């Protein structure tokens, strides 16, 4: 303890720093709160399914639906009216084959969905997931040759997928296949076709994770053999994650993303100190399902737990958060007049 000058009676036992002074009332706490989770920072994932008919519920993800193209316009309008600014679109192959050809079809589900959203909610930022796993019969994120995912053949296809999405009107394309050089190839493919204005959000540090299970059920994209560890990141490695991000910056990424979110907080903090690009974090399907299940079991209070996780993700350094809770958060913000 440093000696205190001019300390009055009793001062020796009175700590100088009383941090509780600013926690005393809600007004004081609000005045000094450092981190906020505004709806404008949240991205809502949207799933397109083939066929017609209303939204389809997903058993493992209560509150999440798969929409037909015909229904997406109305959903997008509603999402925008709730105060959200961006959606991340996922499609699925109408026909699956070994190469995932339907992923770059001009009339595919994602291009059709982008056009529908553009018409219904022109101000909404449309981001599209660029991958092959929901389009290939084997469920891997690339082209399989001799039992292995061939990097360069896969990257060439991802360039075509991104271009199909850009042609339909996507603002941002988001490659999630974890192939080396995917950002550079997509950038070149977009630029060559005159889409230099379309941005790239790279899933730079994407772990081979146990938390994607509900998503794969939703997208019918579970690999039919092996797993994704030969291309997705090993979650034991932080320096390697930073190398992935650095590579994507050099290849021309406009935004970087890490996922899962809650298991990547250290990576967010380190990336925040190192890169000046906007950073995103994806609170993935398993993180959502886990919180939902805990809330349903009465173990945590859902809104409070969701707010705490999203705030931590923001505090660690994320500018944007992709989350299945985005609509709930936006609705609560609206109700509270925030
Ligand atoms: C496609 C992709 C996946 C996710 C986003 N893009 C699945 C995977 O890699 O298996 C996961 C999203 C989630 O779990 O919410 N490659």
Coordinates of C-alpha atoms and ligand atoms in Angstrom, one line a residue, residues 47 61 90 129 131 133 141 176-177 203 206 211-213 215-216 221 228 232 259 282-286 324, ligand 1:
X47 CA -31.9 -20.2 -44.8
X61 CA -32.9 -24.9 -33.4
X90 CA -27.5 -19.9 -46.9
X129 CA -22.3 -17.7 -47.6
X131 CA -19.3 -22.8 -49.9
X133 CA -20.9 -28.4 -48.6
X141 CA -16.7 -28.0 -48.7
X176 CA -16.5 -20.3 -45.6
X177 CA -14.8 -23.3 -47.2
X203 CA -14.4 -16.7 -42.5
X206 CA -13.1 -21.2 -38.7
X211 CA -20.7 -26.6 -32.5
X212 CA -21.9 -26.8 -36.1
X213 CA -24.1 -29.9 -35.6
X215 CA -26.5 -26.2 -38.8
X216 CA -25.4 -29.4 -40.7
X221 CA -24.3 -30.9 -45.1
X228 CA -13.4 -31.3 -42.0
X232 CA -10.9 -26.2 -41.1
X259 CA -16.1 -18.7 -35.4
X282 CA -20.2 -15.9 -35.8
X283 CA -22.1 -17.2 -32.8
X284 CA -22.9 -20.6 -34.4
X285 CA -25.7 -23.0 -34.4
X286 CA -24.4 -25.1 -31.5
X324 CA -29.5 -16.5 -34.6
Ligands
LIG1 C1 -20.4 -23.9 -44.5 C2 -20.7 -23.3 -43.2 C3 -20.9 -24.0 -41.9 C4 -21.3 -23.0 -41.0 C5 -21.3 -21.8 -41.7 N1 -20.9 -22.0 -43.0 C6 -20.9 -25.4 -41.5 C7 -19.7 -26.2 -41.5 O1 -18.6 -25.7 -41.8 O2 -19.8 -27.4 -41.3 C8 -21.7 -23.2 -39.6 C9 -22.7 -22.2 -39.1 C10 -23.4 -22.7 -37.8 O3 -23.1 -23.7 -37.2 O4 -24.2 -21.9 -37.4 N2 -19.2 -24.4 -44.6

